[in-house]
Amino acid sequence: MSRFDFDLFVIGAGSGGVRAARTAAGLGKKVAVAEGRFLGGTCVNIGCVPKKLFSYGSHFHEEFEQAAGFGWSVGAQSFDWPTLRDNKTKEIERLNGIYHNLLVNSGVELVEGYASVKGANEVEVDGKTYTTEYILIATGAKPFTPEFPGSEHTVSSDEVFYLEEFPKRTLVLGGGYIAVEFAGIFQGLGAESHLVYRGELPLRGFDEEVRQFACDEIRKKGVNFHLEVNIQQVEKQDSGLLVTLTDGSQLEVDLVLCATGRVPNIDGLGLETVGVETGRGGAIQVSEGFQTSVPSIYALGDVINRMQLTPVALAEAMVLVNNLFQPELPTKTMDYSNIPTAVFCHPNIATVGLTEEQAREQFDQVAIYSASFRPLKHTLSGSEERHLMKLVVDATSDKVVGAHMVGQDAGEVMQGIGVAIKAGATKAMFDSTIGIHPTGAEEFVTMRTVTRN
Ligand code: NDP
């Protein structure tokens, strides 16, 4: 008989927390999850899922335009924001219900409310104390908004999914995933779309050729880039928001979205009381096995700020549960290499492995295979959209160490390429794979000529 109420008390019912809780409960452990907001966390409620639904919604206008080249005449079109917003919300509520059932049916006790850590083995929710052998902090991250005069007139990705009215003129601040995705969504849904970024080119950290190519395509679709500037101030006026940029130029818009990064969500957790150490930006410091400076307390997902991606949090949760509750199995560690990722801008970007720049630092000889082309569909659609496929090869071993794509459904294509790269496929193996014709994806197995060494 355990001297604790629970074997595992999870704080936060987002992707990582729910996965850890359900898996541990499935192994017969006594598990509780405390959640004060919504089940499913950022991804389900105000992140990946509703964003993807909006992204789908925003593609229709160009589909209507392109249909003419295929003989279709599409009548008058109009977009109704409340329909998209409310249908999305209904779907999210359905998913919340599924998450609830998944937890409860797997035997997890759901504690509604915000939890704080009271001791190495004690958690408090709404004045009630629970004892537990292990605590898992999986509280995610929250938007960071820089301070400038008028920043209170801006919104973050927390609010953008629930806007009362669809803005006719939008400005997104930032050059990361959320910024380029929402600049495309706003443009696709019919708004005048501006993206303001302090650097030379958005998507820092991505392959340089991919960044340049993607930004050219995004610009072609109608997003207005304002680069190497920042917001100086935002003034609320009767006709909208007057935004002054640091180069003195001004723009009047109806909505300013700050997509300027997300910071670990540690407020009110009481980490200082028990001595859980945090690092830069509040990220909880953990060992390879996700253990904090207090041995019975663990943390994973966005709150440790390694890679803020849902599938990464899920994988971290599986590693943790394996190591805590399955001592008969070998100890696992999380492999952060070759994690495929996609940016759902228009067209999509997807990538796995090393960028050309990273490969050049790591290997003596690098061969780059890169092809850009007009997809078959657009020979009739009238669209000027072009796609880019790129393989980065360690020329000494012939291993493909990076793959990149800008184009329709890039994420769907890259998932399979990710398996090949994880398995250590060589360029010769890519070459010996028969293409699926006619697709854009076949380019990955038909690029024969080195673009540059
Ligand atoms: P990112 O960290 O990706 O980007 C933040 C951007 O804001 C950067 O361009 C940064 O500029 C800029 N920025 C930061 N501080 C300031 C400032 N004070 N003034 C002006 N600009 C600033 O964060 P996001 O908010 O876009 O997304 C958070 C995370 O969520 C992502 O990193 C990603 O892991 C995850 N995500 C994943 C998605 C997916 O998988 N498709 C979709 C959405 C989010 P600089 O480059 O100069 O630092």
Coordinates of C-alpha atoms and ligand atoms in Angstrom, one line a residue:
M1 CA 0.0 0.0 0.0
S2 CA 1.5 3.3 -1.1
R3 CA 1.9 6.0 1.5
F4 CA 0.8 8.5 -1.2
D5 CA -2.6 9.3 -2.7
F6 CA -1.1 8.9 -6.2
D7 CA 1.8 7.4 -8.0
L8 CA 1.9 10.3 -10.4
F9 CA 0.3 13.8 -10.2
V10 CA 0.4 15.6 -13.5
I11 CA 0.0 19.4 -13.7
G12 CA -1.4 20.4 -17.0
A13 CA -3.7 18.4 -19.4
G14 CA -2.0 19.4 -22.6
S15 CA -0.4 17.0 -25.1
G16 CA 2.5 15.9 -22.9
G17 CA 0.5 15.8 -19.7
V18 CA -2.4 13.8 -21.0
R19 CA -0.1 11.3 -22.8
A20 CA 2.0 10.7 -19.6
A21 CA -1.1 10.4 -17.5
R22 CA -3.0 8.0 -19.7
T23 CA 0.1 5.8 -20.4
A24 CA 0.9 5.6 -16.7
A25 CA -2.7 4.8 -15.8
G26 CA -2.7 2.1 -18.4
L27 CA 0.2 0.5 -16.6
G28 CA -2.0 0.3 -13.5
K29 CA -0.6 3.4 -11.8
K30 CA -2.7 5.7 -9.7
V31 CA -2.7 9.0 -11.6
A32 CA -4.3 12.4 -11.3
V33 CA -4.2 15.3 -13.7
A34 CA -5.0 18.9 -12.6
E35 CA -6.1 21.3 -15.3
G36 CA -7.5 24.8 -14.8
R37 CA -8.3 25.8 -18.3
F38 CA -9.1 23.4 -21.1
L39 CA -8.4 19.8 -21.9
G40 CA -5.9 19.2 -24.7
G41 CA -3.8 22.3 -24.0
T42 CA -2.5 24.7 -26.5
C43 CA -2.4 22.3 -29.5
V44 CA -6.0 21.4 -29.4
N45 CA -7.5 24.6 -28.2
I46 CA -5.5 27.6 -29.4
G47 CA -2.7 26.1 -31.5
C48 CA -2.1 23.4 -34.1
V49 CA -5.6 22.1 -34.5
P50 CA -7.7 25.3 -34.9
K51 CA -4.8 26.9 -36.9
K52 CA -4.9 24.0 -39.4
L53 CA -8.6 24.4 -39.7
F54 CA -8.2 28.1 -40.4
S55 CA -5.4 27.3 -42.9
Y56 CA -7.7 24.9 -44.8
G57 CA -10.4 27.6 -44.8
S58 CA -8.0 30.2 -46.2
H59 CA -7.0 28.1 -49.2
F60 CA -10.5 28.2 -50.8
H61 CA -10.3 31.6 -52.4
E62 CA -7.3 30.6 -54.6
E63 CA -9.0 27.3 -55.4
F64 CA -12.0 29.2 -56.6
E65 CA -9.8 31.4 -58.8
Q66 CA -7.8 28.4 -60.1
A67 CA -10.9 26.4 -61.0
A68 CA -11.6 28.5 -64.0
G69 CA -8.6 27.1 -65.9
F70 CA -10.2 23.6 -65.5
G71 CA -13.5 24.8 -66.9
W72 CA -15.4 25.6 -63.8
S73 CA -17.2 28.8 -63.3
V74 CA -17.7 29.6 -59.7
G75 CA -20.3 32.1 -58.8
A76 CA -20.0 35.0 -56.4
Q77 CA -18.0 34.2 -53.4
S78 CA -18.1 35.5 -49.9
F79 CA -16.5 34.6 -46.6
D80 CA -18.4 34.4 -43.3
W81 CA -16.0 34.6 -40.4
P82 CA -18.5 33.6 -37.7
T83 CA -19.2 30.4 -39.6
L84 CA -15.6 29.3 -39.7
R85 CA -14.9 30.5 -36.1
D86 CA -17.9 28.8 -34.6
N87 CA -17.6 25.5 -36.6
K88 CA -14.0 25.4 -35.4
T89 CA -15.0 26.0 -31.8
K90 CA -17.7 23.2 -32.0
E91 CA -15.0 20.8 -33.3
I92 CA -12.6 21.9 -30.5
E93 CA -15.4 21.3 -27.9
R94 CA -15.9 17.8 -29.4
L95 CA -12.1 17.2 -29.0
N96 CA -12.3 18.4 -25.4
G97 CA -14.9 15.8 -24.7
I98 CA -12.8 13.1 -26.3
Y99 CA -9.8 14.1 -24.1
H100 CA -12.1 14.0 -21.1
N101 CA -13.2 10.5 -21.9
L102 CA -9.7 9.3 -22.8
L103 CA -8.5 10.4 -19.4
V104 CA -11.4 9.2 -17.3
N105 CA -11.7 5.9 -19.2
S106 CA -8.1 5.1 -18.6
G107 CA -8.7 5.6 -14.9
V108 CA -7.0 9.0 -14.4
E109 CA -8.6 11.2 -11.8
L110 CA -9.3 14.6 -13.3
V111 CA -8.9 17.5 -10.8
E112 CA -10.3 20.7 -12.2
G113 CA -8.4 23.8 -11.1
Y114 CA -4.9 25.3 -11.0
A115 CA -2.3 23.3 -9.1
S116 CA 0.7 24.5 -7.1
V117 CA 3.5 22.5 -5.8
K118 CA 3.7 22.5 -2.0
G119 CA 6.4 20.0 -1.4
A120 CA 8.5 17.4 -3.1
N121 CA 5.5 15.0 -2.9
E122 CA 2.6 17.5 -2.4
V123 CA 0.3 19.3 -4.7
E124 CA -2.5 21.7 -3.8
V125 CA -5.5 22.5 -5.9
D126 CA -8.2 24.8 -4.6
G127 CA -7.1 24.5 -1.0
K128 CA -7.0 20.7 -1.2
T129 CA -3.7 18.9 -0.8
Y130 CA -2.8 15.7 -2.6
T131 CA 0.2 13.5 -1.9
T132 CA 2.0 11.8 -4.7
E133 CA 5.2 9.8 -5.3
Y134 CA 6.0 11.8 -8.5
I135 CA 4.9 15.2 -9.8
L136 CA 5.0 15.9 -13.5
I137 CA 4.9 19.6 -14.6
A138 CA 3.5 19.8 -18.1
T139 CA 2.1 23.3 -18.1
G140 CA 3.2 24.4 -21.5
A141 CA 4.0 27.9 -22.6
K142 CA 2.2 31.2 -23.1
P143 CA 2.6 34.0 -25.6
F144 CA 5.2 36.6 -25.0
T145 CA 4.3 40.1 -26.1
P146 CA 7.0 42.8 -26.2
E147 CA 6.2 46.0 -24.4
F148 CA 5.8 49.2 -26.6
P149 CA 3.4 52.1 -26.3
G150 CA 0.0 50.7 -27.2
S151 CA 1.0 47.0 -26.9
E152 CA -2.3 46.6 -24.9
H153 CA -4.2 47.1 -28.2
T154 CA -2.6 44.0 -29.8
V155 CA -3.7 40.4 -29.5
S156 CA -1.8 37.2 -29.2
S157 CA -2.5 33.7 -30.6
D158 CA -4.6 33.1 -27.5
E159 CA -7.2 35.5 -28.7
V160 CA -6.9 35.3 -32.4
F161 CA -9.0 32.1 -32.6
Y162 CA -12.0 33.8 -31.0
L163 CA -12.2 37.3 -32.7
E164 CA -15.6 38.9 -32.7
E165 CA -15.1 40.3 -36.2
F166 CA -12.8 39.4 -39.0
P167 CA -10.3 42.2 -39.5
K168 CA -10.1 43.7 -43.0
R169 CA -6.5 44.9 -42.5
T170 CA -4.0 42.9 -40.4
L171 CA -0.5 43.2 -39.1
V172 CA 1.5 40.3 -37.7
L173 CA 4.6 41.1 -35.7
G174 CA 7.3 38.4 -35.7
G175 CA 9.0 36.1 -38.2
G176 CA 8.5 32.6 -36.6
Y177 CA 6.0 29.8 -37.2
I178 CA 2.9 31.6 -35.9
A179 CA 3.7 34.9 -37.7
V180 CA 4.1 33.5 -41.2
E181 CA 1.2 31.0 -40.7
F182 CA -1.2 33.8 -39.7
A183 CA 0.0 36.3 -42.2
G184 CA -1.0 33.6 -44.8
I185 CA -4.3 32.8 -43.1
F186 CA -5.4 36.4 -42.9
Q187 CA -4.4 37.0 -46.6
G188 CA -6.2 33.8 -47.7
L189 CA -9.3 34.8 -45.9
G190 CA -9.4 38.1 -47.6
A191 CA -7.7 40.6 -45.4
E192 CA -4.9 43.0 -46.3
S193 CA -2.0 41.3 -44.6
H194 CA 1.2 42.8 -43.3
L195 CA 4.1 41.0 -41.7
V196 CA 6.6 43.1 -39.6
Y197 CA 9.8 41.3 -38.7
R198 CA 13.0 42.8 -37.1
G199 CA 15.4 40.5 -39.1
E200 CA 16.4 40.4 -42.7
L201 CA 14.2 37.4 -43.5
P202 CA 11.5 35.5 -41.5
L203 CA 12.0 31.9 -40.3
R204 CA 15.4 32.2 -38.7
G205 CA 16.9 28.8 -38.2
F206 CA 15.4 27.3 -41.4
D207 CA 17.5 26.5 -44.5
E208 CA 18.5 29.8 -46.1
E209 CA 17.4 28.8 -49.6
V210 CA 14.1 27.6 -48.2
R211 CA 13.6 30.9 -46.3
Q212 CA 14.3 32.9 -49.4
F213 CA 12.1 30.8 -51.6
A214 CA 9.2 30.6 -49.2
C215 CA 9.2 34.3 -48.5
D216 CA 9.2 35.0 -52.3
E217 CA 6.2 32.7 -52.6
I218 CA 4.4 34.2 -49.6
R219 CA 5.0 37.7 -51.0
K220 CA 3.7 36.6 -54.4
K221 CA 0.4 35.6 -52.8
G222 CA 0.0 39.1 -51.5
V223 CA 1.5 39.3 -48.0
N224 CA 3.3 42.6 -47.5
F225 CA 6.7 42.2 -45.7
H226 CA 8.2 45.0 -43.7
L227 CA 11.7 43.7 -42.8
E228 CA 14.4 45.0 -40.5
V229 CA 11.8 47.1 -38.6
N230 CA 9.9 46.7 -35.4
I231 CA 6.8 48.2 -34.0
Q232 CA 7.4 51.5 -32.2
Q233 CA 3.9 52.2 -31.1
V234 CA 0.3 51.4 -31.7
E235 CA -2.4 54.1 -31.3
K236 CA -6.1 53.3 -31.2
Q237 CA -8.1 55.6 -33.5
D238 CA -11.7 55.7 -34.6
S239 CA -10.8 54.2 -38.0
G240 CA -8.5 51.5 -36.7
L241 CA -5.1 51.0 -35.1
L242 CA -2.3 53.3 -36.3
V243 CA 1.0 51.4 -36.2
T244 CA 4.2 53.4 -36.3
L245 CA 7.3 51.3 -37.2
T246 CA 10.8 52.0 -36.1
D247 CA 11.7 53.4 -39.6
G248 CA 9.0 56.0 -39.1
S249 CA 6.6 54.6 -41.6
Q250 CA 2.9 54.1 -40.5
L251 CA 0.2 51.6 -41.3
E252 CA -3.4 51.6 -40.4
V253 CA -4.8 48.2 -39.6
D254 CA -7.7 46.6 -37.7
L255 CA -5.8 44.0 -35.9
V256 CA -2.2 43.6 -34.6
L257 CA -1.2 40.1 -33.8
C258 CA 2.0 39.7 -31.8
A259 CA 3.5 36.3 -32.7
T260 CA 6.8 37.0 -30.9
G261 CA 7.5 33.7 -29.2
R262 CA 6.1 31.7 -26.3
V263 CA 7.6 31.5 -22.8
P264 CA 7.3 28.7 -20.3
N265 CA 4.1 28.8 -18.2
I266 CA 5.4 28.6 -14.6
D267 CA 3.3 31.3 -12.9
G268 CA 1.7 30.2 -9.7
L269 CA 3.3 26.8 -9.7
G270 CA 5.3 27.6 -6.5
L271 CA 8.5 26.3 -8.0
E272 CA 10.6 28.6 -5.8
T273 CA 9.1 27.2 -2.6
V274 CA 10.3 23.7 -3.4
G275 CA 13.5 24.7 -5.1
V276 CA 12.8 23.6 -8.7
E277 CA 15.4 25.4 -10.8
T278 CA 14.5 27.4 -13.8
G279 CA 16.8 28.8 -16.5
R280 CA 16.6 31.3 -19.4
G281 CA 13.0 32.7 -19.8
G282 CA 11.7 30.5 -17.0
A283 CA 12.3 27.1 -18.6
I284 CA 12.3 24.4 -16.0
Q285 CA 15.8 22.8 -15.9
V286 CA 15.7 19.0 -16.4
S287 CA 18.1 16.2 -16.8
E288 CA 18.1 13.9 -19.8
G289 CA 15.4 11.9 -18.0
F290 CA 13.3 15.0 -17.4
Q291 CA 14.1 15.1 -13.7
T292 CA 14.2 18.6 -12.1
S293 CA 16.5 19.7 -9.3
V294 CA 13.9 18.1 -6.9
P295 CA 14.3 14.3 -7.6
S296 CA 10.5 13.5 -7.3
I297 CA 9.5 16.3 -9.6
Y298 CA 9.7 16.0 -13.4
A299 CA 8.8 18.4 -16.3
L300 CA 8.4 18.0 -20.1
G301 CA 6.9 19.7 -23.1
D302 CA 6.9 23.5 -23.8
V303 CA 7.6 24.3 -20.1
I304 CA 11.2 22.9 -20.5
N305 CA 11.5 24.9 -23.8
R306 CA 13.5 22.4 -25.8
M307 CA 11.4 22.1 -28.9
Q308 CA 7.9 23.6 -28.6
L309 CA 6.2 20.9 -30.7
T310 CA 3.3 18.6 -29.8
P311 CA 4.8 15.4 -31.1
V312 CA 8.0 16.2 -29.2
A313 CA 6.0 16.5 -25.9
L314 CA 4.2 13.2 -26.7
A315 CA 7.6 11.4 -27.2
E316 CA 9.1 13.0 -24.1
A317 CA 6.1 11.7 -22.1
M318 CA 6.5 8.2 -23.4
V319 CA 10.2 8.2 -22.4
L320 CA 9.4 9.5 -19.0
V321 CA 6.7 6.9 -18.3
N322 CA 8.9 4.1 -19.6
N323 CA 11.7 5.1 -17.3
L324 CA 9.5 5.8 -14.2
F325 CA 7.1 2.9 -14.3
Q326 CA 8.6 0.2 -16.5
P327 CA 11.9 -0.7 -14.8
E328 CA 11.9 -4.1 -16.5
L329 CA 12.4 -2.3 -19.9
P330 CA 15.7 -0.6 -20.9
T331 CA 16.0 3.1 -20.0
K332 CA 15.0 5.3 -22.8
T333 CA 16.4 8.7 -23.8
M334 CA 14.7 11.3 -26.1
D335 CA 16.3 11.6 -29.5
Y336 CA 16.0 15.2 -30.7
S337 CA 17.7 14.7 -34.0
N338 CA 15.9 14.5 -37.3
I339 CA 12.6 15.8 -36.0
P340 CA 10.4 16.6 -39.0
T341 CA 8.4 19.8 -38.8
A342 CA 6.1 21.9 -41.0
V343 CA 5.1 25.5 -41.2
F344 CA 1.6 25.9 -42.5
C345 CA 2.3 29.1 -44.4
H346 CA 1.1 29.3 -48.1
P347 CA 2.6 27.3 -49.6
N348 CA 3.7 25.0 -46.8
I349 CA 7.3 24.5 -45.7
A350 CA 8.4 21.1 -44.3
T351 CA 11.8 20.0 -43.2
V352 CA 13.7 17.2 -41.6
G353 CA 17.4 17.0 -40.6
L354 CA 20.1 19.5 -41.3
T355 CA 20.0 22.7 -43.2
E356 CA 22.6 23.2 -45.9
E357 CA 24.4 25.6 -43.6
Q358 CA 24.4 23.1 -40.7
A359 CA 25.7 20.3 -42.9
R360 CA 28.5 22.5 -44.2
E361 CA 29.6 23.0 -40.6
Q362 CA 29.5 19.3 -39.8
F363 CA 30.8 17.6 -42.9
D364 CA 33.8 18.1 -45.2
Q365 CA 32.0 17.4 -48.4
V366 CA 28.4 18.3 -48.9
A367 CA 26.3 17.7 -52.1
I368 CA 23.1 19.8 -52.6
Y369 CA 20.3 18.6 -54.8
S370 CA 17.8 21.3 -55.3
A371 CA 14.9 21.7 -57.8
S372 CA 12.3 24.4 -58.1
F373 CA 9.4 24.0 -60.5
R374 CA 5.9 24.9 -61.4
P375 CA 3.6 22.0 -60.2
L376 CA 1.6 20.3 -62.9
K377 CA -1.7 21.6 -61.5
H378 CA -0.6 25.2 -62.0
T379 CA 0.0 24.7 -65.8
L380 CA -3.8 25.1 -66.1
S381 CA -4.7 26.9 -62.9
G382 CA -3.0 30.1 -63.8
S383 CA -1.3 30.3 -60.5
E384 CA 2.4 31.4 -60.5
E385 CA 3.1 29.3 -57.4
R386 CA 6.4 27.4 -57.6
H387 CA 7.6 24.5 -55.4
L388 CA 11.1 23.8 -54.0
M389 CA 12.5 20.3 -53.1
K390 CA 16.0 20.0 -51.7
L391 CA 18.2 17.2 -50.4
V392 CA 21.3 17.8 -48.4
V393 CA 23.8 14.9 -48.7
D394 CA 27.0 14.1 -46.8
A395 CA 29.0 13.4 -49.9
T396 CA 31.5 11.2 -48.0
S397 CA 29.0 8.6 -46.7
D398 CA 26.3 9.4 -49.3
K399 CA 23.8 9.7 -46.4
V400 CA 20.9 12.2 -46.9
V401 CA 21.2 14.4 -43.8
G402 CA 18.5 16.9 -44.6
A403 CA 15.4 17.2 -46.7
H404 CA 13.4 20.4 -47.3
M405 CA 10.3 21.3 -49.3
V406 CA 8.2 24.3 -50.0
G407 CA 5.0 23.4 -51.6
Q408 CA 1.5 22.1 -51.3
D409 CA 1.1 19.5 -48.5
A410 CA 4.8 19.6 -47.8
G411 CA 4.2 18.3 -44.3
E412 CA 2.4 15.2 -45.7
V413 CA 5.3 14.5 -48.0
M414 CA 8.0 15.1 -45.4
Q415 CA 6.6 12.6 -42.9
G416 CA 7.7 9.7 -45.1
I417 CA 11.0 11.3 -46.0
G418 CA 11.6 11.7 -42.3
V419 CA 11.4 7.9 -41.8
A420 CA 14.0 7.4 -44.6
I421 CA 16.3 9.9 -43.1
K422 CA 15.9 8.5 -39.6
A423 CA 16.7 5.1 -41.1
G424 CA 19.9 6.5 -42.5
A425 CA 19.0 6.3 -46.1
T426 CA 21.7 7.2 -48.7
K427 CA 21.2 9.2 -51.8
A428 CA 21.7 6.0 -53.8
M429 CA 18.7 4.6 -51.9
F430 CA 16.6 7.6 -52.8
D431 CA 17.7 7.2 -56.4
S432 CA 16.8 3.6 -56.5
T433 CA 13.3 4.3 -55.2
I434 CA 10.7 4.5 -58.0
G435 CA 8.8 7.7 -58.1
I436 CA 5.0 8.0 -58.0
H437 CA 4.1 9.7 -61.2
P438 CA 2.9 12.4 -61.6
T439 CA 3.4 13.9 -58.2
G440 CA 5.6 16.7 -56.9
A441 CA 7.0 14.3 -54.3
E442 CA 8.6 12.2 -56.9
E443 CA 11.2 14.9 -57.3
F444 CA 12.8 13.7 -54.1
V445 CA 13.8 10.4 -55.9
T446 CA 14.5 11.8 -59.3
M447 CA 17.0 14.6 -58.6
R448 CA 20.2 13.3 -60.2
T449 CA 22.4 16.3 -60.8
V450 CA 24.2 18.0 -58.0
T451 CA 23.2 21.6 -57.8
R452 CA 26.3 22.6 -55.9
N453 CA 29.0 21.0 -53.8
Ligands
NDP1 P1 9.1 31.7 -32.7 O1 10.0 31.5 -31.6 O2 9.0 30.7 -33.8 O3 9.2 33.1 -33.4 C1 9.2 34.3 -32.7 C2 9.4 35.4 -33.6 O4 9.2 36.6 -32.9 C3 10.9 35.4 -34.1 O5 10.8 35.8 -35.5 C4 11.5 36.5 -33.3 O6 12.5 37.2 -34.0 C5 10.4 37.5 -33.1 N1 10.5 38.3 -31.8 C6 10.8 37.8 -30.6 N2 10.9 38.9 -29.7 C7 10.6 40.0 -30.4 C8 10.5 41.3 -30.1 N3 10.7 41.8 -28.9 N4 10.2 42.2 -31.1 C9 10.0 41.8 -32.3 N5 10.1 40.5 -32.7 C10 10.4 39.6 -31.8 O7 7.7 31.8 -32.0 P2 6.2 31.7 -32.4 O8 5.5 32.6 -31.5 O9 6.0 31.9 -33.9 O10 5.8 30.2 -32.1 C11 6.2 29.6 -30.8 C12 6.6 28.1 -31.0 O11 5.4 27.4 -31.3 C13 7.4 27.9 -32.3 O12 8.8 28.0 -32.0 C14 7.1 26.5 -32.6 O13 8.0 25.6 -31.9 C15 5.7 26.3 -32.1 N6 4.8 26.3 -33.3 C16 4.8 25.3 -34.1 C17 4.0 25.3 -35.2 C18 4.0 24.2 -36.2 O14 4.6 23.1 -35.9 N7 3.5 24.3 -37.4 C19 3.0 26.3 -35.5 C20 3.1 27.4 -34.5 C21 3.9 27.4 -33.4 P3 14.0 36.6 -34.2 O15 14.0 35.6 -35.2 O16 14.8 37.8 -34.5 O17 14.4 36.1 -32.8

